[in-house]
CSV table of C-alpha atoms and ligand atoms in Angstrom, one decimal:
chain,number,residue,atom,x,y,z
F,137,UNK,CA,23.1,-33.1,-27.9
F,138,UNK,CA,20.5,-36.0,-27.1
F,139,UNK,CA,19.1,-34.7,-30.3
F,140,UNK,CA,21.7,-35.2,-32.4
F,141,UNK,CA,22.4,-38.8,-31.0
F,142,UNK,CA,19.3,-39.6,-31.7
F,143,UNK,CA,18.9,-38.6,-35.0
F,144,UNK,CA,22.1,-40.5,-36.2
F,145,UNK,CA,20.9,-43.7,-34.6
F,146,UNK,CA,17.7,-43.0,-36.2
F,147,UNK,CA,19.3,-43.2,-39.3
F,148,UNK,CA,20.9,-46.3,-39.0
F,149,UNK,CA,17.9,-47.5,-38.1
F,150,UNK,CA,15.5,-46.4,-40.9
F,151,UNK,CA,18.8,-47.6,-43.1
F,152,UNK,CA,18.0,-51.2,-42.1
F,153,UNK,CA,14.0,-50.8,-42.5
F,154,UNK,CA,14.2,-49.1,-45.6
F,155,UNK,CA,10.9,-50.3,-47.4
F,156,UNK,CA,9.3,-50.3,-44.3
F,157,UNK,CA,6.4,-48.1,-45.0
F,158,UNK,CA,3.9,-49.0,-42.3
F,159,UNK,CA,3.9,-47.8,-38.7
F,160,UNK,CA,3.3,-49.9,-35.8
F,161,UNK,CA,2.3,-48.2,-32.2
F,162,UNK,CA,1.0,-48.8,-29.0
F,163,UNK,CA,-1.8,-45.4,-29.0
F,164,UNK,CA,-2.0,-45.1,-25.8
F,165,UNK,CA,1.0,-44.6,-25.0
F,166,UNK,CA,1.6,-42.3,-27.7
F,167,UNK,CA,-1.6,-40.6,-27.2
F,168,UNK,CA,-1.1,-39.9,-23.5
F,169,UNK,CA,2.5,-38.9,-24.0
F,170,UNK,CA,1.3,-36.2,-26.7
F,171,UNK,CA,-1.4,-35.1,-24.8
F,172,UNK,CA,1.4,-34.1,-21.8
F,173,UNK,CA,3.8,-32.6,-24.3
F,174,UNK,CA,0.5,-30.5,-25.6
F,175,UNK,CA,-0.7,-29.6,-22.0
F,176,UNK,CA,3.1,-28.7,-21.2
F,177,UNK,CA,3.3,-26.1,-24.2
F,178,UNK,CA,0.4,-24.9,-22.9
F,179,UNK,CA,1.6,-24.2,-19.2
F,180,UNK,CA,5.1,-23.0,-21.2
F,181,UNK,CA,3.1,-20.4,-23.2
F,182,UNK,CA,1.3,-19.0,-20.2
F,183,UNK,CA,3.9,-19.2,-18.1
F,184,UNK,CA,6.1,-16.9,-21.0
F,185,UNK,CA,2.8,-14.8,-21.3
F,186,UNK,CA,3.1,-14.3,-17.1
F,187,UNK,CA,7.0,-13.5,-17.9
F,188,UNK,CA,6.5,-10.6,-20.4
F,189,UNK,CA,3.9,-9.5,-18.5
F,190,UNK,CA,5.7,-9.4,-14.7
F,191,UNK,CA,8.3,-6.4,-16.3
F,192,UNK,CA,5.4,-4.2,-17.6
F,193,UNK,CA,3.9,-4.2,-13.6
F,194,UNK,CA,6.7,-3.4,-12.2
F,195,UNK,CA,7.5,-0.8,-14.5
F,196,UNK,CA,4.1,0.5,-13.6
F,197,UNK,CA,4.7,0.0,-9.9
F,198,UNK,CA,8.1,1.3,-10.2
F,199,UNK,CA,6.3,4.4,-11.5
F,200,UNK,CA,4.1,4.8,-8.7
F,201,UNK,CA,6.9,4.4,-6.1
F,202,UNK,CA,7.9,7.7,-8.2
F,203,UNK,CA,5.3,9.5,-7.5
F,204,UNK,CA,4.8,8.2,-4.0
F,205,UNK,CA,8.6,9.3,-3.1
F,206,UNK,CA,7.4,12.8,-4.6
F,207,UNK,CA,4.4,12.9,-2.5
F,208,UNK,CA,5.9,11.9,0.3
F,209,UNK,CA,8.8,14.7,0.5
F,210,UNK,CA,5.9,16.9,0.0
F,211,UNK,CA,4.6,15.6,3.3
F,212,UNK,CA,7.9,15.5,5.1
F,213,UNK,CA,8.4,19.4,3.8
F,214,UNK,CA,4.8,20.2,5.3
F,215,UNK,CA,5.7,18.5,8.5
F,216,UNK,CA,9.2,20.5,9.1
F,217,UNK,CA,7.2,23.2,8.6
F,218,UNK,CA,4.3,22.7,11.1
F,219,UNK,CA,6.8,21.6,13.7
F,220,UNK,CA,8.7,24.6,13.3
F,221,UNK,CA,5.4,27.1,13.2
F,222,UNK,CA,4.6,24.8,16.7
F,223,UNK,CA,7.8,25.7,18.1
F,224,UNK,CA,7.6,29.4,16.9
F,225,UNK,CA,4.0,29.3,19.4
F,226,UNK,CA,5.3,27.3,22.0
F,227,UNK,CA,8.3,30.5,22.4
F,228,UNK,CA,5.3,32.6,22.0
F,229,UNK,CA,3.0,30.9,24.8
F,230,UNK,CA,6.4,30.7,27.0
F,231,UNK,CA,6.6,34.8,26.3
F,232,UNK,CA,3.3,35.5,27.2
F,233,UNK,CA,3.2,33.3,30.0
F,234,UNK,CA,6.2,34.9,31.5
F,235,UNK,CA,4.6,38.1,31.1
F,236,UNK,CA,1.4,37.0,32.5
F,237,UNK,CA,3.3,36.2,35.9
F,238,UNK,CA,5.8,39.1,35.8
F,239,UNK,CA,1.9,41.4,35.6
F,240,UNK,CA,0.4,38.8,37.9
F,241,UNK,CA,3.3,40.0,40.4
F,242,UNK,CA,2.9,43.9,39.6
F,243,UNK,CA,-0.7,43.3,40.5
F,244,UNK,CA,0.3,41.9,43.4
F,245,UNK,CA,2.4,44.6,44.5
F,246,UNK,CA,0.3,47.4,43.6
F,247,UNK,CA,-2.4,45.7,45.7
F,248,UNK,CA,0.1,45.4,48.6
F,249,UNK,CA,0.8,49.1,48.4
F,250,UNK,CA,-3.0,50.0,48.0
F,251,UNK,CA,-2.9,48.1,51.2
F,252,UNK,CA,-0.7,50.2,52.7
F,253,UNK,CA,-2.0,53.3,51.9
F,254,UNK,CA,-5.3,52.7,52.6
F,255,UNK,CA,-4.0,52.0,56.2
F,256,UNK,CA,-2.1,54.8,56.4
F,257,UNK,CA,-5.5,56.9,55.2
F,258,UNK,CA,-7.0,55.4,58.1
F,259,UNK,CA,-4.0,56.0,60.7
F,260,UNK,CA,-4.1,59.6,59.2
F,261,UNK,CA,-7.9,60.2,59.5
F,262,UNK,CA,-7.5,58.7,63.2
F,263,UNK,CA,-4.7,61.7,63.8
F,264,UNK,CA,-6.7,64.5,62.1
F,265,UNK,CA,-9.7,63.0,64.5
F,266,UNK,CA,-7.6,62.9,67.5
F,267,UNK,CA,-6.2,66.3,66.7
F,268,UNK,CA,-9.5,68.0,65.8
F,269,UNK,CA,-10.9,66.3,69.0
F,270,UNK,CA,-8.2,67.9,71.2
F,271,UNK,CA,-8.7,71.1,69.4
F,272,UNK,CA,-12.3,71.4,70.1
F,273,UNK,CA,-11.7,70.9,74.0
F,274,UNK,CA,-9.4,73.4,74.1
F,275,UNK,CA,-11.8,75.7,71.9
F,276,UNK,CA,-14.7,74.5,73.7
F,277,UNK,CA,-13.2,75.0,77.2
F,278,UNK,CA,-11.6,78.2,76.9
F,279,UNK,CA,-13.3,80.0,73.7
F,280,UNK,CA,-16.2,78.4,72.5
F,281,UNK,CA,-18.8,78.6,75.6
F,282,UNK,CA,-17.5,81.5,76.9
F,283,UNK,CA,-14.5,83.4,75.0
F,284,UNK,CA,-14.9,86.8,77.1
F,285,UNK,CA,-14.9,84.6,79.7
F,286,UNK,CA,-11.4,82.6,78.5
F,287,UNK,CA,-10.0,85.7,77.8
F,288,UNK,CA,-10.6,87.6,81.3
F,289,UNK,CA,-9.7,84.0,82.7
F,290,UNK,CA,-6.1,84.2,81.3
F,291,UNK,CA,-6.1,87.9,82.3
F,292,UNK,CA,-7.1,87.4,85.6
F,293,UNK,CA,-5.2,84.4,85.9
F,294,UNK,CA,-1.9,86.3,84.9
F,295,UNK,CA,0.1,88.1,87.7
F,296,UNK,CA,0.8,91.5,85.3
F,297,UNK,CA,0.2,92.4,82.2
F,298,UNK,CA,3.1,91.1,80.6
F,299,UNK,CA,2.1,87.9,81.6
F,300,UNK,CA,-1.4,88.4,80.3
F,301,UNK,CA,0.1,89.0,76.9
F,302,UNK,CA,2.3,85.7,77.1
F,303,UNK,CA,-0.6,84.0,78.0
F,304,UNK,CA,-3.3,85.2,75.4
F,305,UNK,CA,-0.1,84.8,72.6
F,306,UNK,CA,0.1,81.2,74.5
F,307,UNK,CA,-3.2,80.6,73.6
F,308,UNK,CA,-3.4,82.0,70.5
F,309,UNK,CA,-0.4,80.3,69.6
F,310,UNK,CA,-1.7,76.5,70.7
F,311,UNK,CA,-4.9,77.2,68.5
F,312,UNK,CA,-2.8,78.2,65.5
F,313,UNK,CA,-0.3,74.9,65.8
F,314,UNK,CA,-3.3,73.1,66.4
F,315,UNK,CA,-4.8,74.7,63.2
F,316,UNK,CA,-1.7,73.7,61.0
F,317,UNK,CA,-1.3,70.0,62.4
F,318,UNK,CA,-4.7,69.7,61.6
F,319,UNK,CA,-3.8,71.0,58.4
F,320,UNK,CA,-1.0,69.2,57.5
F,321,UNK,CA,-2.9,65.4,58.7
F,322,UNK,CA,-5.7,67.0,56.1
F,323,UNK,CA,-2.9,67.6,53.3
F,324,UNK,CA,-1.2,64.3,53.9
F,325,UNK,CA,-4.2,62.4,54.4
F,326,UNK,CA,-5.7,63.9,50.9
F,327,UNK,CA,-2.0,63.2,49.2
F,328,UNK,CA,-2.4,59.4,50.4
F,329,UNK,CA,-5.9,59.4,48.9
F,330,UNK,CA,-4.6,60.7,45.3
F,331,UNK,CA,-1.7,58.3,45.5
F,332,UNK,CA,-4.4,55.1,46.0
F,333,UNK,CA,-6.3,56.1,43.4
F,334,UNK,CA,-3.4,56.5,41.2
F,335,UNK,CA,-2.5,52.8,42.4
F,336,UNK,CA,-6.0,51.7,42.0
F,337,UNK,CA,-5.9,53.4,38.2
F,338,UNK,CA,-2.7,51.4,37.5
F,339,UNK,CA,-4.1,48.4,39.1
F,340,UNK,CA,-7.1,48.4,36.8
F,341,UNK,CA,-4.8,49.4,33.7
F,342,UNK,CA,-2.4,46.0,34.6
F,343,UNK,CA,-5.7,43.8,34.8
F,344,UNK,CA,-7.2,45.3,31.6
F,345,UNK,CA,-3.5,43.9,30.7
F,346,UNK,CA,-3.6,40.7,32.3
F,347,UNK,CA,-6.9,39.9,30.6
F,348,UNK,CA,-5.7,40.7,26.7
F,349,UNK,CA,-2.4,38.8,28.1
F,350,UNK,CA,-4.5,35.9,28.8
F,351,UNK,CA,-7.1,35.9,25.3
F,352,UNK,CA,-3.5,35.9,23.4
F,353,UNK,CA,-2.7,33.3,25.6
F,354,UNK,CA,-5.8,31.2,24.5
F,355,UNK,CA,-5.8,32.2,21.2
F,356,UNK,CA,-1.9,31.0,20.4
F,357,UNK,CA,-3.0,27.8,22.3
F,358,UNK,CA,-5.9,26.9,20.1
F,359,UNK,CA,-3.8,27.9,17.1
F,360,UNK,CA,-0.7,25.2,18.3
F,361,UNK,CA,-3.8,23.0,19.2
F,362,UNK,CA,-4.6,22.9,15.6
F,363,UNK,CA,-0.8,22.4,14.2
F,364,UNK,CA,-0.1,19.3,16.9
F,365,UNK,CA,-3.8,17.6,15.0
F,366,UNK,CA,-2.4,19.1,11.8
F,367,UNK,CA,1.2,17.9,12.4
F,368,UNK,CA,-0.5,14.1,13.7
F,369,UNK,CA,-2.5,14.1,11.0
F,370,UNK,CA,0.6,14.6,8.6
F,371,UNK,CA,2.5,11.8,10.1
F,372,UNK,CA,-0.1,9.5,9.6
F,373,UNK,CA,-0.4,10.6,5.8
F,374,UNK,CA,3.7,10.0,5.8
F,375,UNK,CA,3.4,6.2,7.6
F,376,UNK,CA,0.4,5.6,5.4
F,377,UNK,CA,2.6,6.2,2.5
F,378,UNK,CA,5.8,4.7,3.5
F,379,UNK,CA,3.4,1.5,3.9
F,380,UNK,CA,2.1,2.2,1.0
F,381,UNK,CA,5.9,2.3,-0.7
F,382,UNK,CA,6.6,-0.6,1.4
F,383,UNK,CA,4.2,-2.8,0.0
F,384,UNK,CA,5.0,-2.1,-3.6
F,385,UNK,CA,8.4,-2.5,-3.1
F,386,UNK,CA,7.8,-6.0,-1.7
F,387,UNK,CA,5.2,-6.7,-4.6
F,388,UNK,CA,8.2,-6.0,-7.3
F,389,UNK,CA,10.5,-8.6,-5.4
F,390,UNK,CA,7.8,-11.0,-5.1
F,391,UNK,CA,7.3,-10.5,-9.2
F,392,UNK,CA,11.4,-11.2,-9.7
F,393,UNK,CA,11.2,-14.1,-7.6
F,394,UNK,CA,8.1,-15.2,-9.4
F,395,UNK,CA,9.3,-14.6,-12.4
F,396,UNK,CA,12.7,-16.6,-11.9
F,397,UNK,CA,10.6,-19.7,-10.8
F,398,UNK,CA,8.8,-19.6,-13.7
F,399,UNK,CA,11.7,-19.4,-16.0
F,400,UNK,CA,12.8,-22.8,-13.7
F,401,UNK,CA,9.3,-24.3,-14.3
F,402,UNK,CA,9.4,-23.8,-18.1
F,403,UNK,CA,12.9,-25.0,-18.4
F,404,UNK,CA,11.9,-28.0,-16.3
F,405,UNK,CA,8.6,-28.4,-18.5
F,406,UNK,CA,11.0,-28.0,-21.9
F,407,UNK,CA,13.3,-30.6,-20.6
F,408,UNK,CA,10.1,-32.7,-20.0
F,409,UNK,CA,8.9,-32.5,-23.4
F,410,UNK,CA,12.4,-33.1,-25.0
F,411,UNK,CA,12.7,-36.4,-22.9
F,412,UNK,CA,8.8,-37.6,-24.0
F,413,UNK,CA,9.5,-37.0,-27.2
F,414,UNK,CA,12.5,-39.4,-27.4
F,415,UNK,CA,10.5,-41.6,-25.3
F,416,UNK,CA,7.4,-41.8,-28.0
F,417,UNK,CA,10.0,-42.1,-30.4
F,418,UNK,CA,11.9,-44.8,-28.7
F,419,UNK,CA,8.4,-46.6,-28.7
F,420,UNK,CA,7.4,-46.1,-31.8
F,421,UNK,CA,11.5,-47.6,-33.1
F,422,UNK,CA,10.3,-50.7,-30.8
F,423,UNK,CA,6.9,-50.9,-32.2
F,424,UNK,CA,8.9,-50.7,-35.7
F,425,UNK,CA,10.7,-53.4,-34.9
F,426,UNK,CA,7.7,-55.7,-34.8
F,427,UNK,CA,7.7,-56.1,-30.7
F,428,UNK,CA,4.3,-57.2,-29.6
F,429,UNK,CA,1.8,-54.2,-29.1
F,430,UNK,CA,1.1,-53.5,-25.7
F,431,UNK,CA,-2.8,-54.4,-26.6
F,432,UNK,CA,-4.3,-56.9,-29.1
F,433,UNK,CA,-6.6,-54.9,-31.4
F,434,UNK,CA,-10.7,-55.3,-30.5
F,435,UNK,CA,-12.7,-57.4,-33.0
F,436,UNK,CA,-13.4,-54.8,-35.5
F,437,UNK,CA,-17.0,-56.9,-36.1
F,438,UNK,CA,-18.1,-55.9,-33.2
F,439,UNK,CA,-17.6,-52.2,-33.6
F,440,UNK,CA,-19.7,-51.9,-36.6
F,441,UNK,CA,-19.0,-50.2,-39.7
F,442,UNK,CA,-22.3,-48.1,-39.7
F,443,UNK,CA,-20.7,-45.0,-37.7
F,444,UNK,CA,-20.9,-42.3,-40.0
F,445,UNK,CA,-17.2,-42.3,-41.1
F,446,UNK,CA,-15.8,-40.8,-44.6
F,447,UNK,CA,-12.9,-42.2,-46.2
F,448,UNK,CA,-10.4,-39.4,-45.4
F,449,UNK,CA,-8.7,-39.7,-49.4
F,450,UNK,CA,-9.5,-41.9,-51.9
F,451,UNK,CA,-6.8,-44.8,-53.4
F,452,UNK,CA,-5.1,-48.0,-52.9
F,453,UNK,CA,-5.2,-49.5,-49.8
F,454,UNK,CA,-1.7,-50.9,-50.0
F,455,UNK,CA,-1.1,-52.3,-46.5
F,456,UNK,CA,-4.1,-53.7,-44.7
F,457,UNK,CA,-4.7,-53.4,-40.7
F,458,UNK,CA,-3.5,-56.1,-38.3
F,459,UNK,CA,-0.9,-58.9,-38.1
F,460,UNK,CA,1.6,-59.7,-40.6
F,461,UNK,CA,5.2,-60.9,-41.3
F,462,UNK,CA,7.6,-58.2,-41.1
F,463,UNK,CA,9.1,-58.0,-44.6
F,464,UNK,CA,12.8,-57.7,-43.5
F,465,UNK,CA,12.7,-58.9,-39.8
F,466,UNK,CA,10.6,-62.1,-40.6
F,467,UNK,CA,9.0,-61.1,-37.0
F,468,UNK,CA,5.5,-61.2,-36.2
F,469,UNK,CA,4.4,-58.0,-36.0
F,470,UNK,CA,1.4,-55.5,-36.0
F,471,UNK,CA,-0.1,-52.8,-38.4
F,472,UNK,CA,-2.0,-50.4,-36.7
F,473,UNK,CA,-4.0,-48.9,-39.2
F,474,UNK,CA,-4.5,-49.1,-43.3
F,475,UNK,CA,-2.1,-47.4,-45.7
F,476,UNK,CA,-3.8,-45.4,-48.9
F,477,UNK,CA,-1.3,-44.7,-51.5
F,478,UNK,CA,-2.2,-41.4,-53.1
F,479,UNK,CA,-0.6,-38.7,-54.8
F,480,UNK,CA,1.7,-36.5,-52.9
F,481,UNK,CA,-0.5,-32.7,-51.9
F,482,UNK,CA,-4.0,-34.9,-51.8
F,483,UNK,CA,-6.4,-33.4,-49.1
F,484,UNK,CA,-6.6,-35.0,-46.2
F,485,UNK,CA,-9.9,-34.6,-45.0
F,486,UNK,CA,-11.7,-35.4,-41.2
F,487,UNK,CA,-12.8,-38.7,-41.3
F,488,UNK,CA,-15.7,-37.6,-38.9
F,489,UNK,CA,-16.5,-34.3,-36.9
F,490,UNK,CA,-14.1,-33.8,-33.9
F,491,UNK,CA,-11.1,-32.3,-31.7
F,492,UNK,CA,-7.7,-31.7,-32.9
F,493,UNK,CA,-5.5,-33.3,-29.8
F,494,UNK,CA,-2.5,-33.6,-31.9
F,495,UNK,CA,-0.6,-31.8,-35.0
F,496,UNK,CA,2.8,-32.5,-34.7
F,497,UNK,CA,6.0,-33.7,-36.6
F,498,UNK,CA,7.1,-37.4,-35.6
F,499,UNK,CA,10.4,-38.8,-35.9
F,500,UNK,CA,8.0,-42.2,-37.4
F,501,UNK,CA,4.8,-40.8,-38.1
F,502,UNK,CA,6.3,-37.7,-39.7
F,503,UNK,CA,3.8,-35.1,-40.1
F,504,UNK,CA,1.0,-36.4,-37.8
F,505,UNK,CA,-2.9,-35.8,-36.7
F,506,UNK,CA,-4.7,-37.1,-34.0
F,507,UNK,CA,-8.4,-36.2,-33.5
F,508,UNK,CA,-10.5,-37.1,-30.7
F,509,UNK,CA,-14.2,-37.7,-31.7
F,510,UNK,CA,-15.8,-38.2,-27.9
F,511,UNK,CA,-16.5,-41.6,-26.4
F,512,UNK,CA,-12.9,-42.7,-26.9
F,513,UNK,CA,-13.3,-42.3,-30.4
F,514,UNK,CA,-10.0,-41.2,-32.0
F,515,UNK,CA,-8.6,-40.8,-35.7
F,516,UNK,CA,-4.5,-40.9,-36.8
F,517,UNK,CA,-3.4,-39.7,-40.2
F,518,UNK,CA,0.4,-40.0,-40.6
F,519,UNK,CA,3.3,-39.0,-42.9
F,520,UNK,CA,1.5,-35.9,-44.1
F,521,UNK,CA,3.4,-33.2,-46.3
F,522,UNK,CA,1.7,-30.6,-44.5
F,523,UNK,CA,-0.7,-29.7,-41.5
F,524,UNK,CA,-3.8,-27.0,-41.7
F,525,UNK,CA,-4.7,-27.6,-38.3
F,526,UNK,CA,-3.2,-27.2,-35.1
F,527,UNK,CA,-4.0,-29.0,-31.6
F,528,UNK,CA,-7.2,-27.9,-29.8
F,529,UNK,CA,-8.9,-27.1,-33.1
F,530,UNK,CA,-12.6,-27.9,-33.4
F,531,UNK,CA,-13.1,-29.7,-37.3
F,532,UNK,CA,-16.0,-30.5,-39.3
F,533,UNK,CA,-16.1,-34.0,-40.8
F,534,UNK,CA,-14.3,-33.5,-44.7
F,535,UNK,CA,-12.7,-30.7,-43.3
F,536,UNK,CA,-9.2,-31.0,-45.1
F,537,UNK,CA,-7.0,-31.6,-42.4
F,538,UNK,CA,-3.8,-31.9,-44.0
F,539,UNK,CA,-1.9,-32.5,-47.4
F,540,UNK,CA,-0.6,-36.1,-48.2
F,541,UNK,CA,2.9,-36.8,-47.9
F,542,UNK,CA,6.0,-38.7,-47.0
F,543,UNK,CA,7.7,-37.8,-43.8
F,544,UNK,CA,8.5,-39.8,-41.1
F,545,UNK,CA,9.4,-43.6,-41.7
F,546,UNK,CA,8.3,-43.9,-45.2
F,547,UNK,CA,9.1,-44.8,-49.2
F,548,UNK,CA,6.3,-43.2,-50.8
F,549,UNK,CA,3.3,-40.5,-50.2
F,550,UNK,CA,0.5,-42.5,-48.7
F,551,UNK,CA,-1.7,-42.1,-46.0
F,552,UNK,CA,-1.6,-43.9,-42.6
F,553,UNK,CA,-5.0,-43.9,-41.0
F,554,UNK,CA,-5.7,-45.5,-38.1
F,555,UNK,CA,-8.8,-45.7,-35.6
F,556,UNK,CA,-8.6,-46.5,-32.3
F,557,UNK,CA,-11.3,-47.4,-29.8
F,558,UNK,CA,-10.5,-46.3,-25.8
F,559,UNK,CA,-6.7,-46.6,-26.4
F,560,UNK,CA,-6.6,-49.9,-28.9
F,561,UNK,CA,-6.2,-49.8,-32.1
F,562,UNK,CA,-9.6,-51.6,-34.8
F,563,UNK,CA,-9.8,-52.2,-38.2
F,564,UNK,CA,-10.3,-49.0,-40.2
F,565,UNK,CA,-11.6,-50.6,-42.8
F,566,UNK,CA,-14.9,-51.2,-40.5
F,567,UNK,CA,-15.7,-47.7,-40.7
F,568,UNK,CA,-14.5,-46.3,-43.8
E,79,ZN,ZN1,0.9,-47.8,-42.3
């Protein structure tokens, strides 16, 4: 829209100037204003460049995540499955464990009974002593030392012979139940004895049992051991990872938000240019209308004319360099440089070796060239038909710059070539 406006008031204005053919301006101004429009395209470009780019790392980060969220599943998957194998051997070590106690208490048992028996051995060996003991009195007192003597004892001892006969049978009959008591301690005795080592047999079987019990023990131990490192080191892996995700993730907002500011920044920096570029041209429309320049021009005899310049095209030098009466306006005005009337596609060339800071189109100076030859040195060609170079460019000196022309504010193809010392404007004619 500001455009438009301005191109329609331009128009009215280069209505009223219409044999105007020379272009005042205040270089500086110009200069510096160009130079930020440059250095803004610059920042715009990279800041574009940034903007393509951001979409092709997150597509590659977005990838990644991919293959992260594949791997990590993985990991999840491995760590259900160690828990569960943990839990399997923590049923196992309960199992065992139980077992261990329930043969810890068999043990126990058996050994009580051992106990028992063995006691019972002895109260049984006591008996068979004690009997044996009272059967060898008896032996010894009535039969042993003297059996005749036991014998004709009892008989004379007995009143009749029937009684002799009860008492021998008497005797008899005490040694024989003697004999089987005896016995019967010896049999029990000898049963008790075959019963503890029986017990002792199953006692040494349940140990034998208790002891495999307890290396299965150990064994699933150190196997769950190994799952619980195996199952920390797999959570690890998995928090490593999710940082991991959590950090790309983060990365790709950072890159939106990056990228949004720098579609801000170049829209600010386009608006920027757009407004400096009416502002030069504003300038330049003031300049046209013969306003004072902002600097008076250096005595060109003091710059020399010795400083290896070439004439950038060959003609008529129609409009010299400096003050004059403005044809219409009758103002007082300035001409900053020298206008060479030459046919229209002449070659433009470099009037010295230097640095392209400007190639541009100007609403006054049409198509435009500024080159920047070191210690404040600088060149202008205006109103060409057509620029070779572009800004940044290194050139030779006769390098052909640019085609004559007549764009901008002008009647006729010509050249406009102006020199300017630190900012201000000198004679050209002092150097070509
Ligand atoms: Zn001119």
């Amino acid at each position: 829209m500001f455009k438009k406006k301005y191109l329609c008031t331009f128009i009215s204005v280069s209505l009223l100037f219409t044999t105007v053919n020379v272009v005042y301006a205040a270089p500086s101004y110009v200069d510096k204003k160009e130079n930020e429009i440059q250095e803004n395209n610059k920042k715009i470009k990279d800041l574009e460049n940034r903007n393509k780019e951001i979409p092709k790392i997150q597509g590659d980060l977005k990838e990644e995540l991919n293959s992260l969220q594949v791997k990590l599943e993985e990991k999840e998957q491995q760590l259900e499955d160690t828990k569960s194998k943990i839990n399997h051997y923590e049923n196992e070590i309960a199992k065992i464990e139980e077992d261990i106690s329930s043969i810890s208490k068999d043990i126990k048992e058996t050994e009580d009974i051992i106990n028992k028996k063995i006691e019972e051995i002895k109260k049984r060996e006591e008996e068979e002593k004690e009997k044996e003991e009272i059967l060898g009195q008896r032996l010894r007192g009535m039969y042993i030392n003297n059996p005749t003597d036991a014998i004709l004892k009892a008989i004379l001892d007995s009143g009749d012979f029937g009684d002799l006969i009860s008492r021998v049978n008497n005797i008899s009959r005490m040694i024989k139940l003697d004999k089987e008591l005896i016995e019967e301690v010896r049999s029990m005795k000898e049963n008790l004895e075959n019963e503890r080592k029986g017990l002792e047999e199953e006692k040494v079987n349940l140990d034998k049992k208790m002891i495999s019990l307890s290396v299965n023990k150990e064994k699933v131990k150190s196997t769950q051991k190994e799952l619980l490192t195996e199952k920390d080191n797999g959570q690890s892996i998995i928090s490593d990872l999710n940082n991991i995700e959590k950090d790309k993730k983060s990365t790709i907002n950072k890159l939106d938000k990056e990228k949004s500011s720098n579609e801000q920044d170049v829209s600010k920096l386009v608006e920027f240019n757009d407004k400096a570029r009416s502002q030069i041209d504003n300038f330049i429309k003031n300049q046209i209308n013969n306003k004072p320049a902002d600097k008076t021009p250096q005595n060109d005899k003091e710059q020399g004319n010795s400083s290896g310049f070439i004439r950038p095209v060959d003609g008529t030098i129609t409009n010299g360099f400096g003050e004059r009466i403005h044809p219409i306006t009758g103002v007082k005005g300035m001409h900053h440089g020298v206008d060479i009337a030459v046919g229209r596609g002449t070659p433009i060339k470099a009037a010295q070796g230097g640095t392209v800071i400007t190639a541009t189109y100007n609403d006054i100076y049409g198509n435009m060239i500024i080159l920047s030859h070191g210690n404040g040195v600088q060149t202008v060609y205006a109103h060409a038909d057509s620029l070779n170079v572009s800004a940044g460019q290194q050139v030779k000196q006769g390098q052909v710059i640019a085609k004559v022309g007549s764009t901008g504010m002008s009647t006729g193809p010509h050249l406009h070539f102006e020199v300017r010392i630190n900012g201000s404007v000198v004679n050209p004619m002092s150097y070509i």
